[in-house]
Amino acid sequence: MHKLLVFFVLVLVNSHINSQECNITFKGKITDFHDNSSIVGASVHILNSKKYTSSNFDGEFEFKNLCTGKITIEIKHISCETKRVVVNLTEDTFKAITLEHHEEELNEIVVTTETKNEKTSIEQTLKKEVITTFSDKNLGDALNTISGVSSLNTGNSIVKPMIHGLHSSRLLIINNNVRMFDQEWGDEHAPNIDINAFDRIDVVKGANTLKYGSDAVGGAIITKLRKYALIDSIFGSTTTSLNSNGFGGNINTELIKSYQSGYYFRFQASLKKFGDFKAPDYNLTNTGIESINASLRFGYNTYEKGFDAYYSFVNNKIGILRASHIGNVNDLVQAINSLEPVFIRDFSYNIDVPYQNINHHLLKVEAFKRFQNLGKLTVQYDMQLNRRQEFDLRRGNLRNRPVIDLQLFTASLQPDLEINSIDNFKINTGLLLRFQQNNPIVDIGASTLIPFYNKYEAGIYGIVNYTIDETSSLNAGIRYDYSRIEARKNYFQSDWSLYNYDVLFPEFDTGVVDGIELETRPKFTFNNISTSLGYEKKLNKDYAFLLNYGLAQRMPNPSELFSGGLHHSAARIEIGFLTIAKETANKFAISIEKNNENFGFSVSPYYKQINNFIQLIPTGLRTTIRGAFPIWEYNQIDARIFGVDFDVNKKISSKFKYTGNLSLLQGDNLTDDIPLIHMPSANFSNRITYYNEGFYKLKISLHQRTVLQQNRFPDYNFNTFNPTTQQQVFVDISSTPPAYNLFGINSSAEFHPFKKGSMLVEFNIDNLFNVSYRDNLNRLRYFADELGRNYNLKIKINY
Amino acid sequence: MKTIKLLAVLFISALAFTACSEDHDHDHDHDEELITTVIYTLTNTTNPNDIVVMEYDDPDGEDGSATPTITGGTLMANATYTGTIQLLNRTESPAEDVTIEVQAEGDEHEFFYSAVGANVTISKTDVDGDNNPLGIETSVSTGVASSGTLTVVLKHEPTKPNNGNPAAAGGTTDVEVTFNVTVQ
């Protein structure tokens, strides 16, 4: 109440000071640029004042009691470009204003307003603008620009996102509300996601992930599509991108048709093709990529009810650096000691062995209805089919057959009820039923890496959001998950007794013997409990304090349980164990944020204690007929990961802006009192952007990124015997590559060469100084340098 | 409510759809590329009854943990032998002779032999389709009495021709076995 009084006092004082005439009425009507339809509910703000209104059902708005003089009004609408109009008031005025659809601007608005997954969530967001810049790269590359997010790479095309050093099964990737199941357990299995399909990507570093699963030990990556306004409209965009490195690019197009009735339709497709990429000093032979992606979306959306049907298809054919295909540990030693890859050929678009060919189909149907005095009920059904084929150098008639051919099918049914009828409380509760089947395709003439299994899951969760007062809120949730996995796997009889399984799991033994192998039926049940707690306090207009706690439990993935054999591409024998138990993580995170365009920052320290952390580490050597191989075994230890992420933004002048971030992280293996394997090193980045809105929205930014050497690593180096020379050879697989420093330039400008729409032209340079470097988190770092300089030209046409 | 029913039907149909493929029992493949056994047979050129057979047998291949059985050999001093190498996959019945495949793809395979300590010199006597050395057939000459090791390496897609050193030839190693050899 007294706020209102202050307002009136201010207005009075104001009107006394300015002895202007202040009885002018300013009216306006907002219509769609494309079809002249009225735009309902657009917010209208007179800048540098506290006067706000919004357009009514006819698109009209009105301000009364305005003073003479120049005013600037800002008009915002959920699906339109934000517009500023200057009006010189001398008398009562009417002004017609048109707004234009623009997807990326929409998302900028969405981001600047309160649109987190939960108020208390510690998270960061990638906008459509950034997604467009990364249109011909991977999800992992784009996320790498966020503090605390890094990636585990296999070459440059297989990029697995990592949050605070955790990846694979420890990250939930939520693709348009569907949890991705694409054999994410493997280090060299990147998410099968086309970055162009989305309007926005959120990275949840804190604990607000309970709705999606109990096992988000690392966090969650949530990709989203936006809602469309209830107007008759058709719009879209086409992006073409060309690159000098790899002589390839990408073309992406999307078209959206929306209706006033609430129906909408969206089609998106992208094609990507690259040949061999190039490091500064040599070609990276066989690193080409071919990718075809498409998505269809159809739905109906009103306030009361609606549905959304979504289908996406992703096909990736990814060449893997030829020089990384090695036979045994002596080949590895030779690769490590050789400064250049041992296999270099001229540039080619040809993708030869080794390569991966992956198809991913995803279908989602979601329907919701709002009930008066209750809330919103949503039911979602989704299906995914992931087929992964890996081709390797083979002999004879097996040449054209893959060495790995696995088909993973997942179906889930998720009813969810959001109760918002109680004051200050929002309750979210739901169920999950899921079935998953892994089907090794037979007739590949190679032993199966991941066995056949059926997995059944059921989960239930409840999350309560309590708004304590205007500035603070509390969030608490609990989730229970039941999962059962039933597998069929053949073990060598010698291994079955070596690992003591004959004593521990006699019930799995079927008694059927196939040559030297034993048929077994391992069956496991897991019960997981997870919780989350979040607190948010807004300290004043700009400052916010967030606190998150989460308990997450993760059952071992099939790779951790069942792996057993030579991983050809990695030249190592990987062994999982039936004795691996679930891991339990306690996560704490704090974030202090100042959200302000002129000067803002966030400081987010975190601490994770993970008991029974499952890791894959080298444990010894095995001599075989192919020579010696390092044995990597899954084992469980207690781990601790802590660190802090800093983000800063500062407006230097009206046209110059600075942003920077810094990530510090330390991971420890507490059981053995040594550093944790494969942890990202300290890294920071700085960016200075020049932006001139008046001159074709010209934007030029110079950015820099430094990744320091990881000096804390566990020493798993070993000696091996080279029989040809009859000498002991030292195998340095642990030492980390030196620090590196990369510069890049991004520039963009927007033109209006057509009657409608706009054209965005981007020119970017990556690795400006053509620096040769290797990254500790690239599995191919033993074999070749990372990419050299790349010139990129991108043209995006909005229509 | 209609939507919910539809979703339920979809869910059940999906279960039924996958259940169809459940009853096959052949979800386990065998490694058809496996090499379990390397047999190096040396026949004395002047005494056909002097046959030395060296064998490296790894019954469960590189995936299994079983320890391989290795049988070395004793050669006569100052003699010449003709050598033939044979690769087998004994998990098949009858055992598959992998040497035939290697021979057929001779242009992308090559055997390398090296002796350390023992006075043994090995030279390849056969060639592939491009007239480059292959190494299935060899000639072995021995010097004075000595003992040491003999290592056989099979490379897939090495650089051909090369300088005879397996490390420099590149490619991937399909076989790398070492025998103890005595010359007396």
PDB file of N, CA, C and O in Angstrom, chain A residues 691-750:
ATOM      1  N   TYR A 691      28.338  -3.269 -30.382  1.00  0.00           N
ATOM      2  CA  TYR A 691      27.007  -3.455 -30.940  1.00  0.00           C
ATOM      3  C   TYR A 691      26.430  -2.102 -31.301  1.00  0.00           C
ATOM      4  O   TYR A 691      26.379  -1.182 -30.477  1.00  0.00           O
ATOM      5  N   ASN A 692      26.059  -1.943 -32.561  1.00  0.00           N
ATOM      6  CA  ASN A 692      25.470  -0.690 -33.012  1.00  0.00           C
ATOM      7  C   ASN A 692      24.099  -0.995 -33.584  1.00  0.00           C
ATOM      8  O   ASN A 692      23.968  -1.468 -34.708  1.00  0.00           O
ATOM      9  N   GLU A 693      23.083  -0.722 -32.787  1.00  0.00           N
ATOM     10  CA  GLU A 693      21.733  -1.066 -33.204  1.00  0.00           C
ATOM     11  C   GLU A 693      21.316  -0.258 -34.425  1.00  0.00           C
ATOM     12  O   GLU A 693      20.606  -0.743 -35.301  1.00  0.00           O
ATOM     13  N   GLY A 694      21.802   0.984 -34.486  1.00  0.00           N
ATOM     14  CA  GLY A 694      21.385   1.884 -35.564  1.00  0.00           C
ATOM     15  C   GLY A 694      22.001   1.528 -36.905  1.00  0.00           C
ATOM     16  O   GLY A 694      21.471   1.880 -37.957  1.00  0.00           O
ATOM     17  N   PHE A 695      23.108   0.855 -36.892  1.00  0.00           N
ATOM     18  CA  PHE A 695      23.791   0.546 -38.134  1.00  0.00           C
ATOM     19  C   PHE A 695      23.658  -0.949 -38.424  1.00  0.00           C
ATOM     20  O   PHE A 695      24.503  -1.768 -38.072  1.00  0.00           O
ATOM     21  N   TYR A 696      22.577  -1.330 -39.026  1.00  0.00           N
ATOM     22  CA  TYR A 696      22.298  -2.721 -39.406  1.00  0.00           C
ATOM     23  C   TYR A 696      22.484  -3.704 -38.252  1.00  0.00           C
ATOM     24  O   TYR A 696      22.876  -4.843 -38.454  1.00  0.00           O
ATOM     25  N   LYS A 697      22.235  -3.235 -37.057  1.00  0.00           N
ATOM     26  CA  LYS A 697      22.430  -4.093 -35.872  1.00  0.00           C
ATOM     27  C   LYS A 697      23.801  -4.771 -35.913  1.00  0.00           C
ATOM     28  O   LYS A 697      23.939  -5.967 -35.598  1.00  0.00           O
ATOM     29  N   LEU A 698      24.774  -4.021 -36.308  1.00  0.00           N
ATOM     30  CA  LEU A 698      26.122  -4.576 -36.446  1.00  0.00           C
ATOM     31  C   LEU A 698      26.676  -5.006 -35.091  1.00  0.00           C
ATOM     32  O   LEU A 698      26.619  -4.263 -34.118  1.00  0.00           O
ATOM     33  N   LYS A 699      27.184  -6.208 -35.073  1.00  0.00           N
ATOM     34  CA  LYS A 699      27.745  -6.739 -33.840  1.00  0.00           C
ATOM     35  C   LYS A 699      29.094  -7.362 -34.175  1.00  0.00           C
ATOM     36  O   LYS A 699      29.196  -8.179 -35.094  1.00  0.00           O
ATOM     37  N   ILE A 700      30.119  -6.937 -33.472  1.00  0.00           N
ATOM     38  CA  ILE A 700      31.437  -7.544 -33.682  1.00  0.00           C
ATOM     39  C   ILE A 700      31.969  -7.915 -32.309  1.00  0.00           C
ATOM     40  O   ILE A 700      31.984  -7.087 -31.402  1.00  0.00           O
ATOM     41  N   SER A 701      32.360  -9.148 -32.154  1.00  0.00           N
ATOM     42  CA  SER A 701      32.942  -9.473 -30.863  1.00  0.00           C
ATOM     43  C   SER A 701      34.218 -10.268 -31.026  1.00  0.00           C
ATOM     44  O   SER A 701      34.372 -11.083 -31.933  1.00  0.00           O
ATOM     45  N   LEU A 702      35.118  -9.976 -30.107  1.00  0.00           N
ATOM     46  CA  LEU A 702      36.399 -10.671 -30.058  1.00  0.00           C
ATOM     47  C   LEU A 702      36.369 -11.504 -28.793  1.00  0.00           C
ATOM     48  O   LEU A 702      36.027 -10.997 -27.725  1.00  0.00           O
ATOM     49  N   HIS A 703      36.657 -12.782 -28.939  1.00  0.00           N
ATOM     50  CA  HIS A 703      36.644 -13.596 -27.725  1.00  0.00           C
ATOM     51  C   HIS A 703      37.898 -14.414 -27.576  1.00  0.00           C
ATOM     52  O   HIS A 703      38.613 -14.676 -28.547  1.00  0.00           O
ATOM     53  N   GLN A 704      38.121 -14.785 -26.359  1.00  0.00           N
ATOM     54  CA  GLN A 704      39.350 -15.477 -26.013  1.00  0.00           C
ATOM     55  C   GLN A 704      38.980 -16.550 -25.022  1.00  0.00           C
ATOM     56  O   GLN A 704      38.098 -16.366 -24.181  1.00  0.00           O
ATOM     57  N   ARG A 705      39.623 -17.702 -25.127  1.00  0.00           N
ATOM     58  CA  ARG A 705      39.352 -18.772 -24.156  1.00  0.00           C
ATOM     59  C   ARG A 705      40.668 -19.444 -23.803  1.00  0.00           C
ATOM     60  O   ARG A 705      41.464 -19.809 -24.691  1.00  0.00           O
ATOM     61  N   THR A 706      40.917 -19.570 -22.527  1.00  0.00           N
ATOM     62  CA  THR A 706      42.140 -20.217 -22.064  1.00  0.00           C
ATOM     63  C   THR A 706      41.770 -21.441 -21.251  1.00  0.00           C
ATOM     64  O   THR A 706      40.910 -21.366 -20.375  1.00  0.00           O
ATOM     65  N   VAL A 707      42.395 -22.553 -21.584  1.00  0.00           N
ATOM     66  CA  VAL A 707      42.225 -23.772 -20.804  1.00  0.00           C
ATOM     67  C   VAL A 707      43.589 -24.106 -20.231  1.00  0.00           C
ATOM     68  O   VAL A 707      44.559 -24.303 -20.982  1.00  0.00           O
ATOM     69  N   LEU A 708      43.692 -24.105 -18.926  1.00  0.00           N
ATOM     70  CA  LEU A 708      44.983 -24.369 -18.293  1.00  0.00           C
ATOM     71  C   LEU A 708      45.283 -25.863 -18.292  1.00  0.00           C
ATOM     72  O   LEU A 708      44.393 -26.688 -18.463  1.00  0.00           O
ATOM     73  N   GLN A 709      46.551 -26.157 -18.087  1.00  0.00           N
ATOM     74  CA  GLN A 709      46.936 -27.574 -18.028  1.00  0.00           C
ATOM     75  C   GLN A 709      46.357 -28.191 -16.758  1.00  0.00           C
ATOM     76  O   GLN A 709      46.340 -27.553 -15.701  1.00  0.00           O
ATOM     77  N   GLN A 710      45.878 -29.406 -16.879  1.00  0.00           N
ATOM     78  CA  GLN A 710      45.379 -30.122 -15.704  1.00  0.00           C
ATOM     79  C   GLN A 710      46.581 -30.735 -14.992  1.00  0.00           C
ATOM     80  O   GLN A 710      47.191 -31.679 -15.490  1.00  0.00           O
ATOM     81  N   ASN A 711      46.944 -30.154 -13.837  1.00  0.00           N
ATOM     82  CA  ASN A 711      48.099 -30.685 -13.114  1.00  0.00           C
ATOM     83  C   ASN A 711      47.701 -31.720 -12.082  1.00  0.00           C
ATOM     84  O   ASN A 711      48.552 -32.398 -11.518  1.00  0.00           O
ATOM     85  N   ARG A 712      46.402 -31.824 -11.839  1.00  0.00           N
ATOM     86  CA  ARG A 712      45.949 -32.823 -10.874  1.00  0.00           C
ATOM     87  C   ARG A 712      45.334 -33.984 -11.648  1.00  0.00           C
ATOM     88  O   ARG A 712      44.205 -33.896 -12.119  1.00  0.00           O
ATOM     89  N   PHE A 713      46.113 -35.025 -11.862  1.00  0.00           N
ATOM     90  CA  PHE A 713      45.586 -36.202 -12.543  1.00  0.00           C
ATOM     91  C   PHE A 713      46.152 -37.447 -11.885  1.00  0.00           C
ATOM     92  O   PHE A 713      47.249 -37.415 -11.344  1.00  0.00           O
ATOM     93  N   PRO A 714      45.397 -38.542 -11.883  1.00  0.00           N
ATOM     94  CA  PRO A 714      45.931 -39.770 -11.305  1.00  0.00           C
ATOM     95  C   PRO A 714      46.948 -40.385 -12.268  1.00  0.00           C
ATOM     96  O   PRO A 714      46.743 -40.343 -13.481  1.00  0.00           O
ATOM     97  N   ASP A 715      48.007 -40.879 -11.720  1.00  0.00           N
ATOM     98  CA  ASP A 715      49.069 -41.433 -12.574  1.00  0.00           C
ATOM     99  C   ASP A 715      48.796 -42.914 -12.827  1.00  0.00           C
ATOM    100  O   ASP A 715      49.046 -43.758 -11.975  1.00  0.00           O
ATOM    101  N   TYR A 716      48.236 -43.192 -14.009  1.00  0.00           N
ATOM    102  CA  TYR A 716      47.997 -44.592 -14.387  1.00  0.00           C
ATOM    103  C   TYR A 716      48.953 -45.029 -15.480  1.00  0.00           C
ATOM    104  O   TYR A 716      48.657 -45.918 -16.270  1.00  0.00           O
ATOM    105  N   ASN A 717      50.108 -44.372 -15.563  1.00  0.00           N
ATOM    106  CA  ASN A 717      51.101 -44.773 -16.565  1.00  0.00           C
ATOM    107  C   ASN A 717      51.621 -46.161 -16.228  1.00  0.00           C
ATOM    108  O   ASN A 717      51.601 -46.590 -15.080  1.00  0.00           O
ATOM    109  N   PHE A 718      52.094 -46.861 -17.233  1.00  0.00           N
ATOM    110  CA  PHE A 718      52.602 -48.214 -16.980  1.00  0.00           C
ATOM    111  C   PHE A 718      53.713 -48.546 -17.964  1.00  0.00           C
ATOM    112  O   PHE A 718      53.979 -47.792 -18.898  1.00  0.00           O
ATOM    113  N   ASN A 719      54.376 -49.665 -17.704  1.00  0.00           N
ATOM    114  CA  ASN A 719      55.407 -50.156 -18.610  1.00  0.00           C
ATOM    115  C   ASN A 719      54.886 -51.368 -19.343  1.00  0.00           C
ATOM    116  O   ASN A 719      54.123 -52.150 -18.792  1.00  0.00           O
ATOM    117  N   THR A 720      55.289 -51.500 -20.580  1.00  0.00           N
ATOM    118  CA  THR A 720      54.924 -52.705 -21.315  1.00  0.00           C
ATOM    119  C   THR A 720      56.173 -53.224 -22.009  1.00  0.00           C
ATOM    120  O   THR A 720      57.156 -52.513 -22.172  1.00  0.00           O
ATOM    121  N   PHE A 721      56.111 -54.488 -22.389  1.00  0.00           N
ATOM    122  CA  PHE A 721      57.266 -55.125 -23.003  1.00  0.00           C
ATOM    123  C   PHE A 721      57.052 -55.165 -24.504  1.00  0.00           C
ATOM    124  O   PHE A 721      56.026 -55.628 -24.981  1.00  0.00           O
ATOM    125  N   ASN A 722      58.003 -54.621 -25.231  1.00  0.00           N
ATOM    126  CA  ASN A 722      57.908 -54.699 -26.687  1.00  0.00           C
ATOM    127  C   ASN A 722      58.663 -55.936 -27.150  1.00  0.00           C
ATOM    128  O   ASN A 722      59.882 -55.996 -27.064  1.00  0.00           O
ATOM    129  N   PRO A 723      57.937 -56.956 -27.612  1.00  0.00           N
ATOM    130  CA  PRO A 723      58.611 -58.222 -27.948  1.00  0.00           C
ATOM    131  C   PRO A 723      59.531 -58.104 -29.159  1.00  0.00           C
ATOM    132  O   PRO A 723      60.519 -58.811 -29.256  1.00  0.00           O
ATOM    133  N   THR A 724      59.221 -57.203 -30.071  1.00  0.00           N
ATOM    134  CA  THR A 724      60.057 -57.072 -31.262  1.00  0.00           C
ATOM    135  C   THR A 724      61.448 -56.590 -30.881  1.00  0.00           C
ATOM    136  O   THR A 724      62.449 -57.097 -31.364  1.00  0.00           O
ATOM    137  N   THR A 725      61.483 -55.609 -29.975  1.00  0.00           N
ATOM    138  CA  THR A 725      62.789 -55.088 -29.566  1.00  0.00           C
ATOM    139  C   THR A 725      63.263 -55.717 -28.270  1.00  0.00           C
ATOM    140  O   THR A 725      64.394 -55.467 -27.837  1.00  0.00           O
ATOM    141  N   GLN A 726      62.393 -56.518 -27.625  1.00  0.00           N
ATOM    142  CA  GLN A 726      62.690 -57.153 -26.342  1.00  0.00           C
ATOM    143  C   GLN A 726      63.062 -56.109 -25.281  1.00  0.00           C
ATOM    144  O   GLN A 726      63.981 -56.293 -24.487  1.00  0.00           O
ATOM    145  N   GLN A 727      62.335 -54.982 -25.292  1.00  0.00           N
ATOM    146  CA  GLN A 727      62.630 -53.941 -24.321  1.00  0.00           C
ATOM    147  C   GLN A 727      61.370 -53.501 -23.602  1.00  0.00           C
ATOM    148  O   GLN A 727      60.274 -53.574 -24.154  1.00  0.00           O
ATOM    149  N   GLN A 728      61.556 -52.993 -22.378  1.00  0.00           N
ATOM    150  CA  GLN A 728      60.448 -52.401 -21.639  1.00  0.00           C
ATOM    151  C   GLN A 728      60.162 -51.010 -22.210  1.00  0.00           C
ATOM    152  O   GLN A 728      61.081 -50.256 -22.497  1.00  0.00           O
ATOM    153  N   VAL A 729      58.914 -50.700 -22.395  1.00  0.00           N
ATOM    154  CA  VAL A 729      58.549 -49.395 -22.938  1.00  0.00           C
ATOM    155  C   VAL A 729      57.595 -48.719 -21.957  1.00  0.00           C
ATOM    156  O   VAL A 729      56.691 -49.347 -21.415  1.00  0.00           O
ATOM    157  N   PHE A 730      57.812 -47.433 -21.746  1.00  0.00           N
ATOM    158  CA  PHE A 730      56.986 -46.657 -20.831  1.00  0.00           C
ATOM    159  C   PHE A 730      55.765 -46.122 -21.598  1.00  0.00           C
ATOM    160  O   PHE A 730      55.914 -45.541 -22.667  1.00  0.00           O
ATOM    161  N   VAL A 731      54.581 -46.361 -21.067  1.00  0.00           N
ATOM    162  CA  VAL A 731      53.374 -45.905 -21.751  1.00  0.00           C
ATOM    163  C   VAL A 731      52.752 -44.754 -20.950  1.00  0.00           C
ATOM    164  O   VAL A 731      52.195 -44.954 -19.873  1.00  0.00           O
ATOM    165  N   ASP A 732      52.868 -43.567 -21.491  1.00  0.00           N
ATOM    166  CA  ASP A 732      52.395 -42.376 -20.787  1.00  0.00           C
ATOM    167  C   ASP A 732      50.978 -42.047 -21.239  1.00  0.00           C
ATOM    168  O   ASP A 732      50.759 -41.276 -22.172  1.00  0.00           O
ATOM    169  N   ILE A 733      49.987 -42.660 -20.574  1.00  0.00           N
ATOM    170  CA  ILE A 733      48.606 -42.383 -20.962  1.00  0.00           C
ATOM    171  C   ILE A 733      47.964 -41.331 -20.061  1.00  0.00           C
ATOM    172  O   ILE A 733      46.836 -40.914 -20.291  1.00  0.00           O
ATOM    173  N   SER A 734      48.670 -40.931 -18.998  1.00  0.00           N
ATOM    174  CA  SER A 734      48.040 -40.060 -18.007  1.00  0.00           C
ATOM    175  C   SER A 734      48.440 -38.597 -18.124  1.00  0.00           C
ATOM    176  O   SER A 734      47.634 -37.720 -17.844  1.00  0.00           O
ATOM    177  N   SER A 735      49.688 -38.335 -18.492  1.00  0.00           N
ATOM    178  CA  SER A 735      50.165 -36.949 -18.508  1.00  0.00           C
ATOM    179  C   SER A 735      49.266 -36.103 -19.393  1.00  0.00           C
ATOM    180  O   SER A 735      48.764 -36.559 -20.408  1.00  0.00           O
ATOM    181  N   THR A 736      49.077 -34.858 -18.985  1.00  0.00           N
ATOM    182  CA  THR A 736      48.098 -34.014 -19.651  1.00  0.00           C
ATOM    183  C   THR A 736      48.769 -33.009 -20.589  1.00  0.00           C
ATOM    184  O   THR A 736      49.901 -32.605 -20.340  1.00  0.00           O
ATOM    185  N   PRO A 737      48.085 -32.624 -21.644  1.00  0.00           N
ATOM    186  CA  PRO A 737      48.669 -31.657 -22.577  1.00  0.00           C
ATOM    187  C   PRO A 737      48.762 -30.264 -21.953  1.00  0.00           C
ATOM    188  O   PRO A 737      48.037 -29.963 -21.000  1.00  0.00           O
ATOM    189  N   PRO A 738      49.663 -29.422 -22.483  1.00  0.00           N
ATOM    190  CA  PRO A 738      49.846 -28.087 -21.909  1.00  0.00           C
ATOM    191  C   PRO A 738      48.632 -27.178 -22.112  1.00  0.00           C
ATOM    192  O   PRO A 738      47.731 -27.488 -22.887  1.00  0.00           O
ATOM    193  N   ALA A 739      48.666 -26.046 -21.399  1.00  0.00           N
ATOM    194  CA  ALA A 739      47.595 -25.057 -21.496  1.00  0.00           C
ATOM    195  C   ALA A 739      47.499 -24.521 -22.915  1.00  0.00           C
ATOM    196  O   ALA A 739      48.472 -24.551 -23.663  1.00  0.00           O
ATOM    197  N   TYR A 740      46.321 -24.052 -23.301  1.00  0.00           N
ATOM    198  CA  TYR A 740      46.200 -23.398 -24.603  1.00  0.00           C
ATOM    199  C   TYR A 740      45.286 -22.203 -24.515  1.00  0.00           C
ATOM    200  O   TYR A 740      44.516 -22.055 -23.570  1.00  0.00           O
ATOM    201  N   ASN A 741      45.430 -21.376 -25.517  1.00  0.00           N
ATOM    202  CA  ASN A 741      44.764 -20.088 -25.509  1.00  0.00           C
ATOM    203  C   ASN A 741      44.243 -19.846 -26.919  1.00  0.00           C
ATOM    204  O   ASN A 741      45.015 -19.827 -27.872  1.00  0.00           O
ATOM    205  N   LEU A 742      42.944 -19.699 -27.067  1.00  0.00           N
ATOM    206  CA  LEU A 742      42.363 -19.540 -28.402  1.00  0.00           C
ATOM    207  C   LEU A 742      41.662 -18.193 -28.526  1.00  0.00           C
ATOM    208  O   LEU A 742      41.046 -17.716 -27.578  1.00  0.00           O
ATOM    209  N   PHE A 743      41.767 -17.620 -29.700  1.00  0.00           N
ATOM    210  CA  PHE A 743      41.044 -16.386 -29.975  1.00  0.00           C
ATOM    211  C   PHE A 743      40.053 -16.625 -31.109  1.00  0.00           C
ATOM    212  O   PHE A 743      40.267 -17.495 -31.955  1.00  0.00           O
ATOM    213  N   GLY A 744      39.023 -15.830 -31.119  1.00  0.00           N
ATOM    214  CA  GLY A 744      38.058 -15.944 -32.208  1.00  0.00           C
ATOM    215  C   GLY A 744      37.333 -14.637 -32.419  1.00  0.00           C
ATOM    216  O   GLY A 744      37.362 -13.746 -31.553  1.00  0.00           O
ATOM    217  N   ILE A 745      36.722 -14.520 -33.573  1.00  0.00           N
ATOM    218  CA  ILE A 745      35.957 -13.314 -33.893  1.00  0.00           C
ATOM    219  C   ILE A 745      34.567 -13.740 -34.345  1.00  0.00           C
ATOM    220  O   ILE A 745      34.420 -14.679 -35.137  1.00  0.00           O
ATOM    221  N   ASN A 746      33.560 -13.056 -33.834  1.00  0.00           N
ATOM    222  CA  ASN A 746      32.202 -13.236 -34.345  1.00  0.00           C
ATOM    223  C   ASN A 746      31.710 -11.884 -34.817  1.00  0.00           C
ATOM    224  O   ASN A 746      31.931 -10.882 -34.154  1.00  0.00           O
ATOM    225  N   SER A 747      31.062 -11.863 -35.946  1.00  0.00           N
ATOM    226  CA  SER A 747      30.459 -10.605 -36.371  1.00  0.00           C
ATOM    227  C   SER A 747      29.140 -10.907 -37.057  1.00  0.00           C
ATOM    228  O   SER A 747      28.965 -11.964 -37.663  1.00  0.00           O
ATOM    229  N   SER A 748      28.218  -9.988 -36.920  1.00  0.00           N
ATOM    230  CA  SER A 748      26.943 -10.195 -37.588  1.00  0.00           C
ATOM    231  C   SER A 748      26.288  -8.851 -37.896  1.00  0.00           C
ATOM    232  O   SER A 748      26.577  -7.841 -37.240  1.00  0.00           O
ATOM    233  N   ALA A 749      25.455  -8.851 -38.900  1.00  0.00           N
ATOM    234  CA  ALA A 749      24.705  -7.654 -39.247  1.00  0.00           C
ATOM    235  C   ALA A 749      23.370  -8.091 -39.817  1.00  0.00           C
ATOM    236  O   ALA A 749      23.247  -9.182 -40.380  1.00  0.00           O
ATOM    237  N   GLU A 750      22.366  -7.234 -39.655  1.00  0.00           N
ATOM    238  CA  GLU A 750      21.043  -7.608 -40.127  1.00  0.00           C
ATOM    239  C   GLU A 750      20.584  -6.642 -41.216  1.00  0.00           C
ATOM    240  O   GLU A 750      20.717  -5.425 -41.074  1.00  0.00           O
TER     241      GLU A 750
END
